[in-house]
mmCIF file of C-alpha atoms in Angstrom:
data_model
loop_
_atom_site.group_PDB
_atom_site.id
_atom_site.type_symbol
_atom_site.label_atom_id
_atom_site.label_comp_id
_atom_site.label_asym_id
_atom_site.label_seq_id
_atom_site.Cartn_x
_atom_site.Cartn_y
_atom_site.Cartn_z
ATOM 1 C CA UNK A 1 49.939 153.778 -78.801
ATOM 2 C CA UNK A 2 45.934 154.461 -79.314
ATOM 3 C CA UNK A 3 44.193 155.677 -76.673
ATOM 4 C CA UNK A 4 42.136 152.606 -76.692
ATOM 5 C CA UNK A 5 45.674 150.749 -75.635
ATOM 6 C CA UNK A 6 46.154 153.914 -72.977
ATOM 7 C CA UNK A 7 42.586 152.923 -71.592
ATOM 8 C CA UNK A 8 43.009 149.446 -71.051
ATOM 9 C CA UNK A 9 46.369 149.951 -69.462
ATOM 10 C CA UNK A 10 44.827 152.362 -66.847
ATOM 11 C CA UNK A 11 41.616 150.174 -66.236
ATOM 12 C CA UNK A 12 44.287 147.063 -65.678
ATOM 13 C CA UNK A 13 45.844 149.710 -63.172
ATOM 14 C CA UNK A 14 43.019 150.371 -61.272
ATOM 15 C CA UNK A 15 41.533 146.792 -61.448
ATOM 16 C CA UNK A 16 45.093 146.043 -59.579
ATOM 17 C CA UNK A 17 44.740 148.826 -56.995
ATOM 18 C CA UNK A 18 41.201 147.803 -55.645
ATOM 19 C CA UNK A 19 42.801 144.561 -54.648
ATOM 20 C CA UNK A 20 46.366 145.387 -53.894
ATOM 21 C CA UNK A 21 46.114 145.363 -50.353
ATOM 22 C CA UNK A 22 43.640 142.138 -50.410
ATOM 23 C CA UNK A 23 46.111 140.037 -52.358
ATOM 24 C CA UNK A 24 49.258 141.355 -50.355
ATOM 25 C CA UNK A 25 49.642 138.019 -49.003
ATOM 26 C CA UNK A 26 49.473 135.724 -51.884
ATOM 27 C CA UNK A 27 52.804 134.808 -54.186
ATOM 28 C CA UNK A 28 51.563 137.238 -57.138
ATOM 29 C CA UNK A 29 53.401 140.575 -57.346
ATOM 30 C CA UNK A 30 53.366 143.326 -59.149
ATOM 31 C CA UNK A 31 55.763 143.067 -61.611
ATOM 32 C CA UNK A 32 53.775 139.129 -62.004
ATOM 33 C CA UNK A 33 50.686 140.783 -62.579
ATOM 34 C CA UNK A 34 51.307 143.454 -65.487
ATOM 35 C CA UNK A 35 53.535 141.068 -67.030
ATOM 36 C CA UNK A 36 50.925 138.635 -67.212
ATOM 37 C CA UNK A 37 48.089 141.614 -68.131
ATOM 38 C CA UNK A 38 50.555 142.564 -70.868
ATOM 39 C CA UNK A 39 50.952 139.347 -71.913
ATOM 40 C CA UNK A 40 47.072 137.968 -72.184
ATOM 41 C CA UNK A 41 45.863 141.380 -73.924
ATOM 42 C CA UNK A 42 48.487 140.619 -76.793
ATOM 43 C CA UNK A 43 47.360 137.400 -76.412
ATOM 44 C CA UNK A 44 43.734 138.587 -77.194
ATOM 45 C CA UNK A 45 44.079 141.182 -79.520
ATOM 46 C CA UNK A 46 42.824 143.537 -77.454
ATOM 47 C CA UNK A 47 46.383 145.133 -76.887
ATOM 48 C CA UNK A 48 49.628 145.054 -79.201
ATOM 49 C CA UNK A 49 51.995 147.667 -78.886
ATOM 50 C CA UNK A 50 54.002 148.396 -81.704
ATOM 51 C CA UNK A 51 56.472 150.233 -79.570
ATOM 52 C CA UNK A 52 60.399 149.932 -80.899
ATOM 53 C CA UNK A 53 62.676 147.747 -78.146
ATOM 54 C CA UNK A 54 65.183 150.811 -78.290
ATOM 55 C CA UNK A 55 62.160 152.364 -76.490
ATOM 56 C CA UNK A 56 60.796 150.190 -74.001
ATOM 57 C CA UNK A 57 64.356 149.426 -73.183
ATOM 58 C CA UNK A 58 64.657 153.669 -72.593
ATOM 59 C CA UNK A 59 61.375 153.092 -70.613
ATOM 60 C CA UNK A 60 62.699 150.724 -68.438
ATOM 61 C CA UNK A 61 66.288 151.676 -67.487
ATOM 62 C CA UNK A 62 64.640 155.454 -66.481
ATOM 63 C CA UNK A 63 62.138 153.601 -64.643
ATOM 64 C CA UNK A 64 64.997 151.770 -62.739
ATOM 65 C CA UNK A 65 67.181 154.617 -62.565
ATOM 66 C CA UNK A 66 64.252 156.483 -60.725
ATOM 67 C CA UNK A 67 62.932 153.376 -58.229
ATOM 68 C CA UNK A 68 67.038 153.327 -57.445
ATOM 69 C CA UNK A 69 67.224 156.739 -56.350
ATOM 70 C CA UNK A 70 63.730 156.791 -54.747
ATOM 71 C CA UNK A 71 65.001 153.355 -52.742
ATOM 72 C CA UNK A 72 68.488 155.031 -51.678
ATOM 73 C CA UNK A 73 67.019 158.241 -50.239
ATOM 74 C CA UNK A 74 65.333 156.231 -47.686
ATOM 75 C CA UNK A 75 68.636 154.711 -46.662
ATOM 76 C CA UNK A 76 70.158 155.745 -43.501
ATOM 77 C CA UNK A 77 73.500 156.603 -44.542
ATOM 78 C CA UNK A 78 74.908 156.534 -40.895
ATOM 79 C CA UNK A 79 73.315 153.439 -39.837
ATOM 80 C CA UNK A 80 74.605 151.951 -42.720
ATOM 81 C CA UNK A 81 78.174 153.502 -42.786
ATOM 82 C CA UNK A 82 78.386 151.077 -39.514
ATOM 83 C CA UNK A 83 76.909 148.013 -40.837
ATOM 84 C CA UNK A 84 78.933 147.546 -44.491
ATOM 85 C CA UNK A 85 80.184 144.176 -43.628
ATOM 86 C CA UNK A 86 76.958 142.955 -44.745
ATOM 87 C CA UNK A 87 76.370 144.497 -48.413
ATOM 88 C CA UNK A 88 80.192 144.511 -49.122
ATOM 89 C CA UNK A 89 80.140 140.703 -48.668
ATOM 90 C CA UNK A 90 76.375 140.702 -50.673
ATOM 91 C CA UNK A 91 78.361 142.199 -53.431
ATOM 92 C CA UNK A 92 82.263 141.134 -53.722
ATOM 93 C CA UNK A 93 81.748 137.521 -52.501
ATOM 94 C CA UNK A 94 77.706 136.697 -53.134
ATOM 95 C CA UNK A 95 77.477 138.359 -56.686
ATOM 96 C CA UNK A 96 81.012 137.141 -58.246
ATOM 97 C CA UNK A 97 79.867 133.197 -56.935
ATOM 98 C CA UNK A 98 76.370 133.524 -57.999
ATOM 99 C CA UNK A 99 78.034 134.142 -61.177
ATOM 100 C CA UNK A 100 80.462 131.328 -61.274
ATOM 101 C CA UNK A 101 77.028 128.963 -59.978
ATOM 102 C CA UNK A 102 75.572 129.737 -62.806
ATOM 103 C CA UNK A 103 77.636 129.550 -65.267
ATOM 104 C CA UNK A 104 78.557 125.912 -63.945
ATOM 105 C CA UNK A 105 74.896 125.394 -64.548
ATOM 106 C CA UNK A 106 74.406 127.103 -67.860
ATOM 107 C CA UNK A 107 77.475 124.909 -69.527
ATOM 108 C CA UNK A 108 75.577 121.650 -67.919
ATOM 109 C CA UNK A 109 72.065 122.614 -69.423
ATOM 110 C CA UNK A 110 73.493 124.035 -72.519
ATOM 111 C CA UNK A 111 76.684 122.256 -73.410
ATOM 112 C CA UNK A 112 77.068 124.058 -77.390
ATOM 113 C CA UNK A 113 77.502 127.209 -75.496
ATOM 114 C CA UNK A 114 81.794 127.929 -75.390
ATOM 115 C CA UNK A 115 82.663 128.540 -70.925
ATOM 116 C CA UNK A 116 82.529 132.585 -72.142
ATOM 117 C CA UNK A 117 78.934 132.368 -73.113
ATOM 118 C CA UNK A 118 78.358 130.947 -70.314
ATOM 119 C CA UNK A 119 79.443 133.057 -68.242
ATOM 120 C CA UNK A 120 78.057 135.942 -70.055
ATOM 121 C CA UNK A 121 74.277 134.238 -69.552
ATOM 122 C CA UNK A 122 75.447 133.997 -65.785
ATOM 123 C CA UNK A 123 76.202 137.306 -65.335
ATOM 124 C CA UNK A 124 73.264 139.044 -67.365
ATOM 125 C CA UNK A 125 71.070 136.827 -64.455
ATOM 126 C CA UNK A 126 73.337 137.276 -61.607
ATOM 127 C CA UNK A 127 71.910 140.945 -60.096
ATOM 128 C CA UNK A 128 68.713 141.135 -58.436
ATOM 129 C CA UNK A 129 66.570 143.906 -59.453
ATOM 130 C CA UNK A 130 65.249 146.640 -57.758
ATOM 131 C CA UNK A 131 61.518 146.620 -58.982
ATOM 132 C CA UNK A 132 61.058 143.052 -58.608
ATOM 133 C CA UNK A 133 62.592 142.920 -55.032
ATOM 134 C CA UNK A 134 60.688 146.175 -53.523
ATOM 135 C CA UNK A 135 58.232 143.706 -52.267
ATOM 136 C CA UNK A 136 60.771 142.443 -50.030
ATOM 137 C CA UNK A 137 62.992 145.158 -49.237
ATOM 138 C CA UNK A 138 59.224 146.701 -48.393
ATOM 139 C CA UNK A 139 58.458 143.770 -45.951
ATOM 140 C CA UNK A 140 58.579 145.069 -42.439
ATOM 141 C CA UNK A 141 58.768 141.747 -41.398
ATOM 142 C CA UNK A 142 62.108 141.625 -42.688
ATOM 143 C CA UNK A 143 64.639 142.641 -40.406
ATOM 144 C CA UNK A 144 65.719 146.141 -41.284
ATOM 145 C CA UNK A 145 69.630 145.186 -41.184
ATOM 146 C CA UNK A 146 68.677 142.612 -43.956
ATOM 147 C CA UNK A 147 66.272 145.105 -46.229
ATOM 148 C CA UNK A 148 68.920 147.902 -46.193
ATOM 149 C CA UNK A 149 71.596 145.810 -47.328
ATOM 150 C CA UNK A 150 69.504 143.978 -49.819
ATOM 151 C CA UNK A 151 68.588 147.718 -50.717
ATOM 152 C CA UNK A 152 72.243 148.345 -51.336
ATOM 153 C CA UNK A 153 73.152 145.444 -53.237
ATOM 154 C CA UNK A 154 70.012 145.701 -55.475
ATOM 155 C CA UNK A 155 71.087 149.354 -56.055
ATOM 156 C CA UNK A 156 75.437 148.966 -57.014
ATOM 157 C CA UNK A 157 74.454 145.299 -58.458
ATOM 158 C CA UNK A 158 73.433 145.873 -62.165
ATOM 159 C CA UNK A 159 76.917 148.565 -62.760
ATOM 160 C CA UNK A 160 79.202 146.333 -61.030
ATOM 161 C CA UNK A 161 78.264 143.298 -63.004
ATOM 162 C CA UNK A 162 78.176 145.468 -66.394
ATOM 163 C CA UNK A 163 81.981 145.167 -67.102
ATOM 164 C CA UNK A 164 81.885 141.366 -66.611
ATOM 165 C CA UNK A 165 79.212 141.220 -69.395
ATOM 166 C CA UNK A 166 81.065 143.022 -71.509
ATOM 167 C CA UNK A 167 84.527 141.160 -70.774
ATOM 168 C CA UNK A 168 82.349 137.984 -71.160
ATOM 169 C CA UNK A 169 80.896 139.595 -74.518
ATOM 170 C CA UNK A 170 84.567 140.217 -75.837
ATOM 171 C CA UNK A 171 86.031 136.436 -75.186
ATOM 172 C CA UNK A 172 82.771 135.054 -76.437
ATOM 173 C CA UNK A 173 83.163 137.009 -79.810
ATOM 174 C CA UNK A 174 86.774 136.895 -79.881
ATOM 175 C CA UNK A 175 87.900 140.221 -79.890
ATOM 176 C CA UNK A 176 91.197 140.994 -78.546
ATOM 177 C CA UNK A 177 91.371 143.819 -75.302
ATOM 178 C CA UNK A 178 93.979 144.624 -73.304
ATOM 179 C CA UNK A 179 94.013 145.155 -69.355
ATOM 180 C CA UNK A 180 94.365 148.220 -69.417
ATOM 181 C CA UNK A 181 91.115 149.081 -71.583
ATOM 182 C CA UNK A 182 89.374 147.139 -68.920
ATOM 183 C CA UNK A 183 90.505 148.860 -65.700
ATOM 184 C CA UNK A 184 89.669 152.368 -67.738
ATOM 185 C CA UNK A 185 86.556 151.174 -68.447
ATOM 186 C CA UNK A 186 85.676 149.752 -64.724
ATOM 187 C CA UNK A 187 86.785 153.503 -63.516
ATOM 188 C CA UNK A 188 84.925 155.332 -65.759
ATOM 189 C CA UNK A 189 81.399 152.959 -65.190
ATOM 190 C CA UNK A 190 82.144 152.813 -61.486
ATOM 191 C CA UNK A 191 84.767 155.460 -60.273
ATOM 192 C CA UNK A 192 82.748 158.331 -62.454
ATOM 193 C CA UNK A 193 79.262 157.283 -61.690
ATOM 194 C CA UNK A 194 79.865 157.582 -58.046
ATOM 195 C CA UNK A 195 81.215 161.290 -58.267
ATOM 196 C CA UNK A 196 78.516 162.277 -60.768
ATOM 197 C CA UNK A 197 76.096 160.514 -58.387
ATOM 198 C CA UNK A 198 77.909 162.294 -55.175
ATOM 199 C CA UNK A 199 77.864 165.796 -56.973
ATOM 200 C CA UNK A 200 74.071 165.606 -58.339
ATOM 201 C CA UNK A 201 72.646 164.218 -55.262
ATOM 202 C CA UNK A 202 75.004 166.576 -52.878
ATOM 203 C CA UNK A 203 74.191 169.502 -54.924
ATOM 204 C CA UNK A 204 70.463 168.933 -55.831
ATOM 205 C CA UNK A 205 69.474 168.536 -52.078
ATOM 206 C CA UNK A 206 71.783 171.289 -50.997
ATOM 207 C CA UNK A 207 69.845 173.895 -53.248
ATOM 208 C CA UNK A 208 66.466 172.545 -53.012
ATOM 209 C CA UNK A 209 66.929 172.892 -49.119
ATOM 210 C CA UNK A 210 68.503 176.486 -49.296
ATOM 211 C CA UNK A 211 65.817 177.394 -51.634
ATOM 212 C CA UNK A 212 63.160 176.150 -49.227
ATOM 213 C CA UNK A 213 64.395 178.160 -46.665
ATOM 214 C CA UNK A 214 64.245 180.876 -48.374
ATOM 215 C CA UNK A 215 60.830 180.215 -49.516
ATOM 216 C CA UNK A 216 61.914 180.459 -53.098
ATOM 217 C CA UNK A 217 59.937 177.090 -53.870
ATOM 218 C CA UNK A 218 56.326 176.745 -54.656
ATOM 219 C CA UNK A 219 54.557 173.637 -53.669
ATOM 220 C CA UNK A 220 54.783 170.588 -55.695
ATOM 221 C CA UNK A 221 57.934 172.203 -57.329
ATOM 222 C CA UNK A 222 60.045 170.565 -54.503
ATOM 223 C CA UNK A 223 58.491 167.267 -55.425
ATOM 224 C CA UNK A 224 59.356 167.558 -58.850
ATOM 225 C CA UNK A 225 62.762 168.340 -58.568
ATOM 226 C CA UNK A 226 64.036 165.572 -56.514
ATOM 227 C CA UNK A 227 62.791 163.459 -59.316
ATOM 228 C CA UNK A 228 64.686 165.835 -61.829
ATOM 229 C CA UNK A 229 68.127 165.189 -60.015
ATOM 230 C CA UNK A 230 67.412 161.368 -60.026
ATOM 231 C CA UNK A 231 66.958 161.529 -64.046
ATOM 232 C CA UNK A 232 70.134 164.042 -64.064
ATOM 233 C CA UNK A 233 72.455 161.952 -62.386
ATOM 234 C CA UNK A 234 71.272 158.970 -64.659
ATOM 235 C CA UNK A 235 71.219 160.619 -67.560
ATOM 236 C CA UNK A 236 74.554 162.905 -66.598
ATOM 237 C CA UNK A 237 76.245 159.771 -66.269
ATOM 238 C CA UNK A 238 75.888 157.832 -69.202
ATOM 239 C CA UNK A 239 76.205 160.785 -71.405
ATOM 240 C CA UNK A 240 79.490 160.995 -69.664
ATOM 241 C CA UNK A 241 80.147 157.664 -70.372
ATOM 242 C CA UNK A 242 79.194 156.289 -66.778
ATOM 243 C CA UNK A 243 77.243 153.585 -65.208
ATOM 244 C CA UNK A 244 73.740 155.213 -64.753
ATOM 245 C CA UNK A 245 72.468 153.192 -62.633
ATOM 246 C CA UNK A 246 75.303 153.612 -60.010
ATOM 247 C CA UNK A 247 74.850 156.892 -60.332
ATOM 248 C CA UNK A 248 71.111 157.150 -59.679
ATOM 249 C CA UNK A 249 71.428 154.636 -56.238
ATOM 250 C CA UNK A 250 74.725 157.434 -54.991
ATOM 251 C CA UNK A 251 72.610 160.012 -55.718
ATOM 252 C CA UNK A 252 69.867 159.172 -53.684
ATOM 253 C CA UNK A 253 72.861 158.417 -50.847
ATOM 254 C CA UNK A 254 74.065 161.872 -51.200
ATOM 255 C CA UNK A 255 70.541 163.756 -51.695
ATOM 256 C CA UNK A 256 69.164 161.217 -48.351
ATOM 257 C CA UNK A 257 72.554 162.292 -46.076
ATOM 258 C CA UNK A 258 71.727 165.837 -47.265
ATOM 259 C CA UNK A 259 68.280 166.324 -46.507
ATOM 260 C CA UNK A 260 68.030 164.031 -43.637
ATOM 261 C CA UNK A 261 65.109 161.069 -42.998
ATOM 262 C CA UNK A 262 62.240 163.652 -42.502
ATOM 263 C CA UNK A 263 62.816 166.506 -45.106
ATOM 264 C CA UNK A 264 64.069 163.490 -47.732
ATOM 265 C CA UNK A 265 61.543 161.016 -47.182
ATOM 266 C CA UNK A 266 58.901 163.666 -47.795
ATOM 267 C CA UNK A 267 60.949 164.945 -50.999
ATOM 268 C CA UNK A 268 61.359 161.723 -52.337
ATOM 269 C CA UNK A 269 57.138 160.702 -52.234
ATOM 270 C CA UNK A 270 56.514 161.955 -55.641
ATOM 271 C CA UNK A 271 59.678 160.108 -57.001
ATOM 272 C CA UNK A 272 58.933 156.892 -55.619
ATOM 273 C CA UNK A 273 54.897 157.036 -56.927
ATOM 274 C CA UNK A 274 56.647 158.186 -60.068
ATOM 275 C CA UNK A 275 58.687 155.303 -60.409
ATOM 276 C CA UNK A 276 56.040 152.909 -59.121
ATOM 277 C CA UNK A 277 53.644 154.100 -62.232
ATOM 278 C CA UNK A 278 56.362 153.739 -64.703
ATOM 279 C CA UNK A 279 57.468 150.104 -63.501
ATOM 280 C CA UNK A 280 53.835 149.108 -64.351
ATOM 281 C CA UNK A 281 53.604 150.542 -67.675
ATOM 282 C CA UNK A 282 57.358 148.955 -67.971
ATOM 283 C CA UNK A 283 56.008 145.362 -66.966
ATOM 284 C CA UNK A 284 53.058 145.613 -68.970
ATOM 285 C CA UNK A 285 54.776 146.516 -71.792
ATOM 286 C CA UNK A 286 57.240 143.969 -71.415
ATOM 287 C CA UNK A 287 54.823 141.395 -71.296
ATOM 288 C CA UNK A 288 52.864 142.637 -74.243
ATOM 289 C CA UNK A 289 56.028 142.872 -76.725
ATOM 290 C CA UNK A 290 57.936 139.706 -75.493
ATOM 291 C CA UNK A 291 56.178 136.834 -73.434
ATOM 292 C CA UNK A 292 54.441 135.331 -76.868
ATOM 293 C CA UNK A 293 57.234 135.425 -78.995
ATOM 294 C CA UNK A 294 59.248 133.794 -76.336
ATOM 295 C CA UNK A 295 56.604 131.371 -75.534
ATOM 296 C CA UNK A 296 56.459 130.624 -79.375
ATOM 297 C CA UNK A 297 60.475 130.251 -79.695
ATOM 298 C CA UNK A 298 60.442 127.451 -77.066
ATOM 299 C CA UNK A 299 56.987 125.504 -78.505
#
């Protein structure tokens, strides 16, 4: 990337910022907005990233990891340890039939794809995502009962749904699996990134706080490593094999319960601007590298 592509990317930033708040009310969000930036500067010729997909796809699922963790902080665990009825039924009844939906509707519109494909399609659209639902889940208008529980379903969605991808995957290529390599798999993605997220969280905020105390931490420091322990119990996890993702959203459960609404939510600032500056450069490169060539595979 030239610094001529860097420049353009930050002047498209603060373009965006000295309207944010006037366009608050329109249907144009972020995520809308970058995208399209990316897309009409590659368009152009004024931008085209040359960046490899292993990398923007590194990009992004940090950037996610990081806007999970930043989201679950905020939540208040006790208020929502009496209200689970809500997100349990979001995620065990909700995800599995917007799954089956779609699938229904993906072998209608595409009838040369086998039931497994399918399904697979349906179930790499089924979870919401975190960055492009913050505007929502942001919405004080919304009634907080409905934006914590759309928090937590946005947050356990995309590792919960990863084993039915790749069970869909496996019947659509025709490999052979047994049951038993599934429910390992589930417990490792699931079972082991909710203890690696319970540990790092638990532990990170445990220190930091002790450390505070003891006025053993300068500044900014504190800031910075909250977002450390949201990129360790992402990264922790799927080096151990984990789902990331679930590990990130627990984290910020455990480092939230920990630290408690005032002491978090001023821990977690830096973490969530973090986040909110990488999701840009995320959309924007997503609509520099891929919205033409799409466009140009369906023309």
């Amino acid at each position: 990337m030239s610094f001529v592509e860097v420049c353009v990317i930050a002047l498209a930033l603060v373009s965006y910022a000295l309207i944010s708040k006037r366009i608050e009310g329109w249907p144009l969000s972020m995520p809308m907005v970058f995208v399209g930036m990316g897309w009409i500067t590659e368009a152009t010729g004024v931008v085209s990233l040359s960046t490899k997909t292993g990398q923007v796809a590194v990009l992004a699922e940090v950037t996610l990891a990081i806007i999970l963790f930043g989201d679950a902080v905020r939540i208040n665990v006790r208020a929502l340890g009496h209200d689970l009825s809500l997100p349990a039924r979001l995620l065990l009844i909700g995800l599995p039939l917007s799954i089956a939906t779609t699938t229904a509707v993906v072998a209608l519109v595409l009838p040369r794809l086998s039931l497994a494909e399918a399904a697979l399609v349906a179930a790499v659209l089924a979870p919401t995502d975190a960055a492009l639902g913050k505007e929502v889940v942001e919405d004080e208008s919304v009634p907080q009962r409905i934006r914590r529980s759309l928090n937590v379903e946005s947050g356990l969605n995309d590792g919960m749904v990863l084993p039915a991808v790749l069970i869909f995957l496996a019947l659509a290529k025709g490999e052979e699996t047994t049951a038993g390599f599934w429910s390992r798999f589930v417990f490792q993605q699931v079972g082991l990134g909710v203890v690696i997220g319970v540990l790092a969280g638990a532990a990170g905020a445990w220190l930091l706080l002790r450390a505070q105390d003891r006025d053993w931490v300068e500044g900014i420091y504190a800031q910075l490593s909250t977002l450390a322990v949201a990129i360790l119990a992402f990264a922790g996890a799927d080096t151990a094999g984990a789902n990331g993702f679930i590990a990130a959203f627990v984290a910020g459960l455990a480092f939230g319960a920990i630290a408690g609404r005032g002491r978090g939510d001023h821990l977690v600032e830096y973490t969530e601007d973090s986040g909110q500056l990488l999701a840009v450069v995320s959309f924007f490169a997503f609509g520099n590298l891929f919205v033409n060539d799409a466009l140009r595979a369906l023309s």
